[in-house]
Amino acid sequence: MRFSRTLKSSVQSLPSPDGTHIATIFPAKLSIRDTGSLEITRVINLPAELAASISWFFWSASSGRILVASSAEIRIYSPTSSQVVATISNPNSGTTRLVHVAFGATENEVCVFSEFGLKLSVFNLTTSKSVDINSPKFFSPGVAARGLSYRPQTLNLALLTRNGGKDIVSIHARDTLEVTRSWNPDTIDAQGLSWSADGRWLAVWESASQGHRFLIYAADGYIYKTWNGPIPTTGDTDFSLGPGIKLFEWNRSGSHVAVGDYSSRVIVLSAPLFTESMNLLHTANVKPAEGLQVWQELATAQHGGVRRDFIQARQIISPPASTTTSTSDSNTKSGTNTITFDKSGTLLATKVEIIPTTIWIWDISTKILRTVLILHAPIAKLTWHPTIDELLLIRCEGPDNRALVHLWCPSWESPQIIDFAAQLPGGKILGKTVGRWLNTRSATAVIFFSDSQDCILASLSGPDDSTVPWQDAEVRGLDIYRRREESPLNLVAADKKASFDRVSEIVDDDNADRRSGGSEDYVEDTFLRK
């Protein structure tokens, strides 16, 4: 394990998806840091009104854009330029409140969801035009992503809307967003749609109150298969009358799909027939076997602190169940609450509400339960490495786990635990923490960890491995204890920020049509770009 030097951070600090930069918001400043040199390469001044009320801050999937937005203004920046790429002022024209923002098919599209689901506005940064789509079914931050999906390669938008009490699925062309096909799916209350990773199938799943049911459409919009639930097994009394689909997840090749419900089961179906491949049950007792390892986290007091290790169970073990679960409580959550495939698409990690500290890792190629991890605290998040197969990062809830990152890989002798508190100044963690993979070109995995004041990178490479993403910084002799950190407030001023004039008149319609090839009106007093 090798660590970089500590870097100044804040509660809003995000590495880019390609791992080359770290964007951090300081008071009235957006700082861009290069992960190769660990140096700040750019500081961008944020408008006072925006800096005081930031609600959205994230990278585009391409790592070429950074979005910073409030409910009144959206600004798009580039990590390689101090000038504003685009500004969207008053995106909803003052009629409704902006409730969710996301990048669209590319870094040059921004999706804006209006309050009450009145419309979805898609702004094109290249043409400086927008297209409004009425009545998106899902628009709130936690669920908006369920209602739209971009087809891989072609980037056609599939959108779920609702009008007149009926669900509507529409397919939109790239860039122009013209509707190429739309239909009413055979659903009462659809809860989401999703393209498969290979772009061959579009899945639409029904509300859990309507039982186990999802529909598979071909790319041209024609119905291909309807799945009405798993094959009943012993003990499934009135199974068809119970609540249905809760979670739906494709693997990264599109060869399998996992379906979680409100019971302790997960069903895995294989494409293209979409027949049941595995029926995964989370049992109260787990018995180690030749092909099944069971690991339990052990915490022991040592020298005024706590040492944490994983020990391998050799006998039947019962993972601790939730003490807050009550069958008499109508608001009690139940069933599977996490299903996630690894990069190879062959491993599936799951977690159920009733056993919140336990992770189950299934091998869908051999159809066996491979590993069970029993931790001390409830699990908050599971994240597979984006480019390395079979490598899992785990974060747990609770103040005692803010500094910890748990890791699992089947090729290791045992799972690992990293305590980042020992690597930060004073050995203390301040405020909220973030731990996630840094997606670099390095063959060795790297972790980004941050609290409210500092961040640090950790490479899983051994001491003899000379290659780390921050190689440029090490060549210059920097180490973890040096205090060579510049304050972004004291840096030499960056390039002059671009200035923008508000559009006061509508551009001539004929000229606008010739430039865009479409008939949408130029956006007046809303979309500003230079």
Coordinates of C-alpha atoms in Angstrom, one line a residue:
M1 CA 0.0 0.0 0.0
R2 CA 1.4 3.4 -1.0
F3 CA -0.1 6.8 -0.1
S4 CA 0.3 10.2 -1.8
R5 CA 0.9 13.3 0.2
T6 CA -2.1 14.9 1.8
L7 CA -3.9 17.6 -0.3
K8 CA -6.2 20.5 0.7
S9 CA -9.8 19.5 0.2
S10 CA -13.4 20.4 1.2
V11 CA -16.7 18.8 1.6
Q12 CA -17.2 19.1 -2.2
S13 CA -14.3 17.3 -3.8
L14 CA -14.7 14.9 -6.8
P15 CA -12.2 13.0 -8.9
S16 CA -12.9 13.0 -12.6
P17 CA -14.2 9.7 -14.1
D18 CA -10.9 9.1 -16.0
G19 CA -8.9 9.8 -12.8
T20 CA -6.8 12.6 -14.3
H21 CA -8.1 15.5 -12.2
I22 CA -9.7 16.3 -8.9
A23 CA -12.2 19.2 -8.8
T24 CA -12.7 20.9 -5.4
I25 CA -15.0 23.8 -4.4
F26 CA -13.5 26.2 -1.9
P27 CA -15.3 29.4 -0.9
A28 CA -16.0 31.2 -4.2
K29 CA -13.4 29.1 -6.0
L30 CA -13.4 26.0 -8.2
S31 CA -9.9 24.3 -8.0
I32 CA -8.7 21.8 -10.5
R33 CA -5.8 19.5 -9.5
D34 CA -3.8 17.2 -11.7
T35 CA -3.5 13.7 -10.2
G36 CA -0.2 13.1 -11.9
S37 CA 1.6 16.0 -10.3
L38 CA -0.8 16.5 -7.4
E39 CA -0.5 20.2 -8.2
I40 CA -3.4 22.7 -8.7
T41 CA -3.4 23.5 -12.4
R42 CA -6.3 25.9 -12.5
V43 CA -8.4 28.0 -10.2
I44 CA -11.8 29.4 -11.4
N45 CA -13.7 32.2 -9.7
L46 CA -17.4 31.3 -9.0
P47 CA -20.1 34.0 -9.0
A48 CA -21.0 34.9 -5.5
E49 CA -24.7 34.1 -6.0
L50 CA -23.8 30.6 -7.4
A51 CA -21.1 29.9 -4.8
A52 CA -23.6 30.6 -1.9
S53 CA -26.2 28.1 -3.1
I54 CA -24.6 25.2 -5.0
S55 CA -27.0 22.3 -5.2
W56 CA -25.3 20.3 -8.0
F57 CA -21.6 19.6 -8.6
F58 CA -20.4 16.7 -10.8
W59 CA -18.3 15.7 -13.8
S60 CA -19.4 14.6 -17.2
A61 CA -18.8 10.9 -18.0
S62 CA -16.2 12.0 -20.5
S63 CA -14.3 14.0 -17.8
G64 CA -14.3 17.0 -20.2
R65 CA -16.8 19.1 -18.4
I66 CA -17.7 20.1 -14.8
L67 CA -21.2 21.2 -13.9
V68 CA -21.8 23.6 -11.0
A69 CA -25.4 24.7 -10.5
S70 CA -27.9 26.3 -8.2
S71 CA -31.7 26.4 -8.6
A72 CA -31.3 29.7 -10.6
E73 CA -28.1 29.1 -12.7
I74 CA -26.1 26.4 -14.3
R75 CA -22.5 26.8 -15.2
I76 CA -20.4 24.4 -17.2
Y77 CA -16.6 24.5 -16.9
S78 CA -13.6 22.7 -18.5
P79 CA -10.7 21.3 -16.5
T80 CA -8.3 22.6 -19.1
S81 CA -9.6 26.2 -19.4
S82 CA -10.5 28.9 -17.0
Q83 CA -13.2 30.2 -19.2
V84 CA -16.8 29.3 -18.8
V85 CA -18.0 26.8 -21.4
A86 CA -21.6 27.7 -21.0
T87 CA -24.1 29.4 -18.7
I88 CA -27.7 28.6 -18.4
S89 CA -29.5 31.4 -16.6
N90 CA -33.0 30.9 -15.3
P91 CA -33.4 27.5 -17.0
N92 CA -37.1 27.2 -16.1
S93 CA -37.9 30.8 -17.1
G94 CA -39.1 31.4 -13.5
T95 CA -42.2 29.3 -13.9
T96 CA -41.2 26.4 -11.7
R97 CA -38.3 25.4 -9.5
L98 CA -35.4 23.3 -10.9
V99 CA -35.3 20.0 -9.0
H100 CA -32.7 17.9 -10.8
V101 CA -29.8 18.4 -13.2
A102 CA -27.7 15.8 -15.1
F103 CA -25.5 15.6 -18.2
G104 CA -27.3 14.0 -21.2
A105 CA -26.0 11.8 -23.9
T106 CA -22.7 13.6 -24.1
E107 CA -20.8 16.3 -22.3
N108 CA -22.5 18.8 -24.6
E109 CA -26.0 18.1 -23.3
V110 CA -27.6 19.1 -20.0
C111 CA -30.9 17.7 -18.8
V112 CA -33.0 19.9 -16.5
F113 CA -36.0 18.5 -14.7
S114 CA -38.7 20.9 -13.6
E115 CA -40.7 20.8 -10.4
F116 CA -43.8 18.6 -10.4
G117 CA -42.5 16.8 -13.5
L118 CA -43.9 19.5 -15.8
K119 CA -41.1 19.1 -18.3
L120 CA -37.6 17.8 -19.1
S121 CA -35.5 20.4 -20.8
V122 CA -32.4 19.2 -22.7
F123 CA -29.9 22.0 -23.5
N124 CA -27.4 21.5 -26.3
L125 CA -24.2 23.4 -25.6
T126 CA -23.1 23.1 -29.2
T127 CA -26.1 24.5 -30.9
S128 CA -27.2 26.8 -28.0
K129 CA -30.7 25.4 -28.3
S130 CA -33.0 23.5 -26.0
V131 CA -35.8 20.9 -26.5
D132 CA -38.6 20.5 -23.9
I133 CA -40.3 17.2 -23.3
N134 CA -43.5 17.3 -21.2
S135 CA -44.4 15.1 -18.3
P136 CA -41.4 13.0 -17.4
K137 CA -42.7 10.4 -15.0
F138 CA -39.7 10.5 -12.7
F139 CA -38.0 13.8 -12.0
S140 CA -36.8 13.9 -8.3
P141 CA -33.1 13.6 -7.6
G142 CA -33.3 10.1 -6.2
V143 CA -35.4 8.6 -9.0
A144 CA -34.9 10.7 -12.1
A145 CA -32.3 8.3 -13.5
R146 CA -34.9 5.5 -13.6
G147 CA -37.0 7.3 -16.1
L148 CA -34.5 7.8 -18.9
S149 CA -31.8 5.7 -20.4
Y150 CA -29.3 6.3 -23.3
R151 CA -28.7 3.4 -25.7
P152 CA -25.0 2.5 -25.8
Q153 CA -23.2 3.4 -29.0
T154 CA -26.1 5.2 -30.7
L155 CA -27.1 7.3 -27.7
N156 CA -30.8 7.3 -28.5
L157 CA -32.8 8.5 -25.5
A158 CA -35.5 6.2 -24.1
L159 CA -37.8 8.2 -21.9
L160 CA -40.7 7.2 -19.6
T161 CA -43.5 9.7 -19.4
R162 CA -47.1 9.6 -18.2
N163 CA -50.1 11.3 -19.7
G164 CA -53.8 10.7 -19.1
G165 CA -53.1 8.1 -16.5
K166 CA -51.1 5.9 -19.0
D167 CA -47.4 5.2 -19.2
I168 CA -45.6 6.2 -22.4
V169 CA -42.2 5.0 -23.7
S170 CA -40.6 7.2 -26.3
I171 CA -37.4 6.8 -28.3
H172 CA -35.6 10.0 -29.3
A173 CA -33.0 10.6 -31.9
R174 CA -29.6 11.7 -30.9
D175 CA -28.9 15.5 -30.8
T176 CA -32.3 16.5 -32.3
L177 CA -34.3 14.5 -29.8
E178 CA -37.1 14.0 -32.4
V179 CA -39.4 11.1 -31.4
T180 CA -38.6 8.1 -33.7
R181 CA -41.1 5.8 -31.9
S182 CA -43.4 5.8 -28.9
W183 CA -45.9 3.4 -27.4
N184 CA -48.0 2.6 -24.3
P185 CA -46.3 -0.4 -22.5
D186 CA -48.6 -3.0 -21.0
T187 CA -48.0 -1.6 -17.5
I188 CA -50.2 -0.2 -14.8
D189 CA -47.5 1.9 -13.1
A190 CA -44.1 1.4 -14.7
Q191 CA -41.2 2.1 -12.3
G192 CA -38.3 2.4 -14.7
L193 CA -36.6 1.6 -18.0
S194 CA -33.1 0.6 -18.9
W195 CA -31.1 -0.3 -22.1
S196 CA -28.9 -3.4 -21.8
A197 CA -25.2 -2.8 -22.1
D198 CA -25.0 -4.2 -25.6
G199 CA -27.9 -2.0 -26.7
R200 CA -30.0 -4.9 -27.9
W201 CA -32.8 -4.8 -25.3
L202 CA -34.9 -2.2 -23.5
A203 CA -36.4 -3.3 -20.3
V204 CA -39.4 -1.7 -18.6
W205 CA -40.4 -3.0 -15.2
E206 CA -43.7 -2.8 -13.4
S207 CA -44.5 -1.3 -9.9
A208 CA -43.9 -3.7 -7.0
S209 CA -47.6 -3.5 -6.2
Q210 CA -48.4 -5.2 -9.5
G211 CA -46.3 -8.3 -8.7
H212 CA -43.2 -9.6 -10.5
R213 CA -43.4 -8.3 -14.1
F214 CA -41.1 -6.7 -16.6
L215 CA -41.2 -6.3 -20.4
I216 CA -38.3 -6.7 -22.8
Y217 CA -38.4 -4.7 -26.0
A218 CA -36.1 -5.0 -29.1
A219 CA -34.3 -1.9 -30.1
D220 CA -37.0 -1.0 -32.7
G221 CA -39.6 -0.9 -29.9
Y222 CA -41.4 -4.2 -30.5
I223 CA -42.2 -6.4 -27.5
Y224 CA -39.9 -9.4 -27.3
K225 CA -40.6 -11.0 -23.9
T226 CA -42.8 -10.6 -20.8
W227 CA -41.5 -12.0 -17.5
N228 CA -44.2 -12.6 -14.9
G229 CA -42.1 -13.7 -12.0
P230 CA -39.9 -16.5 -10.9
I231 CA -40.9 -20.1 -10.8
P232 CA -42.5 -20.7 -7.4
T233 CA -40.6 -22.9 -4.9
T234 CA -41.5 -24.7 -1.7
G235 CA -42.9 -22.2 0.8
D236 CA -43.9 -19.6 -1.7
T237 CA -47.5 -19.4 -0.4
D238 CA -49.5 -16.8 -2.4
F239 CA -46.2 -15.6 -3.9
S240 CA -47.9 -14.1 -6.9
L241 CA -50.0 -11.8 -4.5
G242 CA -47.0 -10.4 -2.8
P243 CA -44.9 -7.3 -3.7
G244 CA -42.8 -7.6 -6.8
I245 CA -39.8 -5.9 -8.3
K246 CA -37.7 -3.6 -6.1
L247 CA -34.4 -3.5 -8.0
F248 CA -33.4 -4.2 -11.6
E249 CA -29.8 -4.4 -12.8
W250 CA -28.1 -5.4 -16.1
N251 CA -24.6 -6.8 -16.0
R252 CA -22.0 -5.0 -18.1
S253 CA -22.2 -7.3 -21.1
G254 CA -26.0 -7.4 -21.2
S255 CA -25.9 -11.2 -20.9
H256 CA -27.7 -11.3 -17.5
V257 CA -30.1 -9.3 -15.5
A258 CA -30.7 -9.4 -11.8
V259 CA -34.1 -8.7 -10.2
G260 CA -34.5 -8.1 -6.5
D261 CA -37.9 -8.0 -4.7
Y262 CA -39.2 -7.5 -1.2
S263 CA -38.2 -11.0 -0.1
S264 CA -34.8 -12.4 0.7
R265 CA -34.4 -13.7 -2.9
V266 CA -32.7 -12.3 -6.0
I267 CA -33.5 -13.8 -9.5
V268 CA -30.8 -13.8 -12.2
L269 CA -32.1 -14.3 -15.8
S270 CA -29.9 -14.9 -18.8
A271 CA -30.4 -13.3 -22.2
P272 CA -31.5 -13.6 -24.9
L273 CA -34.2 -16.0 -23.7
F274 CA -34.6 -14.3 -20.3
T275 CA -35.0 -17.5 -18.5
E276 CA -34.1 -18.1 -14.8
S277 CA -30.4 -18.8 -14.5
M278 CA -30.1 -18.6 -10.7
N279 CA -32.4 -18.2 -7.7
L280 CA -30.3 -16.6 -4.9
L281 CA -31.5 -17.0 -1.3
H282 CA -30.0 -15.1 1.6
T283 CA -30.3 -17.6 4.5
A284 CA -30.1 -16.9 8.2
N285 CA -27.2 -19.4 8.6
V286 CA -24.1 -19.8 6.4
K287 CA -22.0 -22.9 6.3
P288 CA -18.4 -22.6 4.9
A289 CA -17.6 -25.1 2.2
E290 CA -14.9 -25.9 -0.3
G291 CA -16.1 -23.3 -2.7
L292 CA -17.5 -20.8 -0.2
Q293 CA -15.4 -18.6 2.0
V294 CA -17.0 -16.8 5.0
W295 CA -15.1 -13.8 6.4
Q296 CA -15.9 -12.0 9.6
E297 CA -14.6 -8.6 10.7
L298 CA -12.9 -8.7 14.1
A299 CA -12.2 -5.5 16.1
T300 CA -9.8 -5.7 19.1
A301 CA -8.6 -3.0 21.4
Q302 CA -4.9 -2.3 21.1
H303 CA -2.7 0.6 22.4
G304 CA -5.6 2.9 23.0
G305 CA -7.1 2.2 19.6
V306 CA -8.9 -0.5 17.7
R307 CA -7.3 -3.0 15.4
R308 CA -9.5 -4.5 12.7
D309 CA -8.9 -7.7 10.8
F310 CA -10.8 -10.3 8.9
I311 CA -10.9 -13.9 10.2
Q312 CA -12.2 -16.8 8.2
A313 CA -15.1 -18.7 9.7
R314 CA -14.7 -22.5 9.8
Q315 CA -18.1 -23.4 11.2
I316 CA -21.7 -22.5 10.6
I317 CA -22.3 -18.8 11.4
S318 CA -25.4 -16.7 11.7
P319 CA -24.9 -13.1 10.3
P320 CA -26.5 -10.6 12.7
A321 CA -30.0 -9.6 11.8
S322 CA -31.3 -6.0 12.1
T323 CA -32.6 -5.2 15.6
T324 CA -34.9 -2.5 14.2
T325 CA -36.9 -4.7 11.9
S326 CA -40.5 -5.2 13.1
T327 CA -43.1 -7.1 11.2
S328 CA -45.8 -4.9 12.9
D329 CA -44.3 -1.7 11.5
S330 CA -45.9 -1.0 8.2
N331 CA -43.1 1.4 7.2
T332 CA -40.3 -1.2 7.8
K333 CA -38.1 -1.7 4.7
S334 CA -37.7 -5.2 3.6
G335 CA -36.2 -7.3 0.8
T336 CA -33.0 -6.7 -1.2
N337 CA -31.6 -3.2 -1.2
T338 CA -28.4 -3.7 -3.1
I339 CA -27.5 -5.7 -6.3
T340 CA -24.4 -4.8 -8.3
F341 CA -22.4 -6.6 -11.0
D342 CA -18.6 -6.4 -11.2
K343 CA -16.8 -5.2 -14.4
S344 CA -16.5 -8.7 -15.8
G345 CA -20.2 -9.3 -15.4
T346 CA -19.7 -12.6 -13.7
L347 CA -19.8 -11.6 -10.0
L348 CA -22.9 -10.2 -8.3
A349 CA -22.8 -8.6 -4.8
T350 CA -26.0 -8.4 -2.9
K351 CA -27.3 -7.1 0.4
V352 CA -30.7 -7.5 2.1
E353 CA -32.4 -5.1 4.6
I354 CA -32.8 -7.7 7.4
I355 CA -29.1 -8.6 7.4
P356 CA -27.6 -5.1 7.0
T357 CA -23.9 -5.9 7.9
T358 CA -23.5 -8.8 5.4
I359 CA -22.4 -8.9 1.8
W360 CA -23.1 -11.9 -0.4
I361 CA -21.0 -12.4 -3.5
W362 CA -22.3 -14.8 -6.1
D363 CA -20.6 -16.3 -9.2
I364 CA -23.1 -16.4 -12.0
S365 CA -20.8 -18.3 -14.3
T366 CA -20.5 -21.3 -12.0
K367 CA -23.8 -20.6 -10.3
I368 CA -22.5 -20.7 -6.7
L369 CA -22.2 -18.5 -3.7
R370 CA -18.5 -17.6 -3.6
T371 CA -18.0 -15.4 -0.5
V372 CA -19.9 -14.0 2.4
L373 CA -18.4 -10.9 4.2
I374 CA -19.8 -10.1 7.7
L375 CA -18.8 -6.6 8.9
H376 CA -19.3 -4.8 12.2
A377 CA -21.5 -2.0 11.0
P378 CA -24.3 -1.7 8.5
I379 CA -23.0 -1.4 4.9
A380 CA -23.6 2.0 3.3
K381 CA -22.3 1.4 -0.2
L382 CA -20.7 -1.2 -2.5
T383 CA -18.6 -0.2 -5.5
W384 CA -16.8 -2.5 -7.9
H385 CA -13.7 -1.2 -9.6
P386 CA -14.6 0.3 -13.0
T387 CA -11.8 -1.4 -15.0
I388 CA -10.4 -4.2 -12.8
D389 CA -12.4 -7.4 -12.5
E390 CA -13.5 -8.8 -9.2
L391 CA -12.3 -5.9 -6.9
L392 CA -14.9 -4.6 -4.5
L393 CA -14.8 -1.4 -2.3
I394 CA -17.1 -1.2 0.8
R395 CA -18.1 1.7 3.0
C396 CA -19.9 1.3 6.3
E397 CA -22.2 3.5 8.3
G398 CA -21.4 5.1 11.7
P399 CA -18.9 7.5 13.1
D400 CA -16.4 4.7 13.9
N401 CA -16.2 3.8 10.2
R402 CA -15.7 7.2 8.6
A403 CA -12.0 6.6 8.1
L404 CA -12.3 3.0 7.0
V405 CA -12.4 1.4 3.5
H406 CA -13.0 -2.3 3.3
L407 CA -11.7 -4.2 0.2
W408 CA -12.3 -7.6 -1.2
C409 CA -10.7 -9.5 -4.1
P410 CA -10.9 -13.3 -4.5
S411 CA -7.1 -13.6 -5.3
W412 CA -6.1 -12.1 -2.0
E413 CA -5.4 -14.2 1.1
S414 CA -8.0 -12.2 3.0
P415 CA -10.0 -9.0 2.6
Q416 CA -8.2 -5.8 3.6
I417 CA -9.1 -2.8 5.7
I418 CA -7.6 0.6 5.2
D419 CA -7.7 3.2 8.0
F420 CA -7.1 6.6 6.4
A421 CA -7.1 8.4 9.7
A422 CA -3.5 7.3 10.2
Q423 CA -2.6 9.0 7.0
L424 CA -4.2 12.4 7.6
P425 CA -2.7 15.3 9.6
G426 CA -3.2 14.7 13.3
G427 CA -4.7 11.3 12.7
K428 CA -8.2 12.7 12.9
I429 CA -11.1 12.7 10.5
L430 CA -13.1 15.9 10.2
G431 CA -16.6 16.0 8.9
K432 CA -18.1 13.9 6.2
T433 CA -15.8 11.5 4.3
V434 CA -15.8 10.2 0.7
G435 CA -14.0 7.0 -0.4
R436 CA -14.2 5.9 -4.0
W437 CA -12.1 4.4 -6.8
L438 CA -9.8 6.6 -8.8
N439 CA -10.2 5.3 -12.3
T440 CA -6.6 5.6 -13.7
R441 CA -4.8 3.8 -16.5
S442 CA -2.5 2.2 -13.9
A443 CA -2.8 -1.6 -13.7
T444 CA -3.0 -1.2 -9.9
A445 CA -6.1 0.1 -8.2
V446 CA -6.1 3.5 -6.6
I447 CA -8.5 4.9 -4.0
F448 CA -9.5 8.6 -3.5
F449 CA -10.3 9.5 0.1
S450 CA -11.4 12.9 1.4
D451 CA -12.8 14.5 4.6
S452 CA -13.9 18.1 5.0
Q453 CA -10.3 19.5 4.9
D454 CA -7.9 17.0 3.3
C455 CA -7.8 14.3 0.6
I456 CA -5.3 11.6 -0.2
L457 CA -4.7 8.9 -2.8
A458 CA -3.9 5.3 -1.9
S459 CA -2.4 2.8 -4.4
L460 CA -2.9 -0.9 -3.7
S461 CA 0.6 -1.4 -5.2
G462 CA 3.4 -3.0 -3.1
P463 CA 6.4 -1.1 -1.9
D464 CA 8.5 -2.4 -4.7
D465 CA 6.2 -1.2 -7.4
S466 CA 7.6 2.0 -8.8
T467 CA 4.5 3.0 -10.7
V468 CA 1.8 5.1 -9.1
P469 CA -0.6 7.7 -10.7
W470 CA 1.2 10.6 -8.9
Q471 CA 4.6 9.6 -10.4
D472 CA 5.3 13.1 -11.5
A473 CA 5.0 14.4 -7.9
E474 CA 7.3 11.7 -6.6
V475 CA 9.9 12.5 -9.2
R476 CA 10.1 16.0 -7.7
G477 CA 10.7 14.5 -4.3
L478 CA 7.3 15.3 -2.7
D479 CA 6.2 13.1 0.2
I480 CA 3.2 12.8 2.4
Y481 CA 4.7 15.1 5.2
R482 CA 5.7 18.0 3.1
R483 CA 3.6 21.2 3.5
R484 CA 4.0 22.6 0.0
E485 CA 0.3 23.0 -0.5
E486 CA -0.7 26.3 -2.1
S487 CA -4.0 27.9 -1.0
P488 CA -6.2 28.5 -4.1
L489 CA -6.8 32.0 -2.7
N490 CA -3.1 32.8 -3.0
L491 CA -2.3 31.4 -6.4
V492 CA -1.4 33.5 -9.4
A493 CA -4.6 34.5 -11.1
A494 CA -5.8 32.2 -13.8
D495 CA -6.7 33.4 -17.3
K496 CA -9.3 36.1 -17.5
K497 CA -12.8 34.7 -17.0
A498 CA -15.0 34.8 -20.1
S499 CA -17.7 37.5 -20.0
F500 CA -21.2 36.9 -21.4
D501 CA -23.9 39.2 -22.7
R502 CA -27.5 38.2 -22.0
V503 CA -29.5 37.5 -25.2
S504 CA -32.0 40.3 -25.4
E505 CA -33.6 39.5 -28.7
I506 CA -34.6 36.3 -30.5
V507 CA -32.1 35.4 -33.2
D508 CA -33.6 35.4 -36.7
D509 CA -35.5 32.1 -37.1
D510 CA -34.2 31.4 -40.6
N511 CA -30.6 31.8 -39.5
A512 CA -31.2 29.6 -36.5
D513 CA -32.8 26.9 -38.6
R514 CA -29.8 26.9 -41.0
R515 CA -27.4 26.5 -38.2
S516 CA -29.1 23.7 -36.4
G517 CA -31.0 21.9 -39.1
G518 CA -34.1 22.0 -36.9
S519 CA -37.1 24.1 -36.3
E520 CA -36.9 24.7 -32.5
D521 CA -36.8 28.3 -31.4
Y522 CA -33.6 29.8 -30.2
V523 CA -33.6 30.0 -26.4
E524 CA -34.4 33.6 -25.4
D525 CA -32.8 35.1 -22.3
T526 CA -32.0 31.6 -20.9
F527 CA -29.0 30.0 -22.6
L528 CA -25.8 32.0 -22.7
R529 CA -22.7 30.7 -24.3
K530 CA -19.5 32.0 -25.9

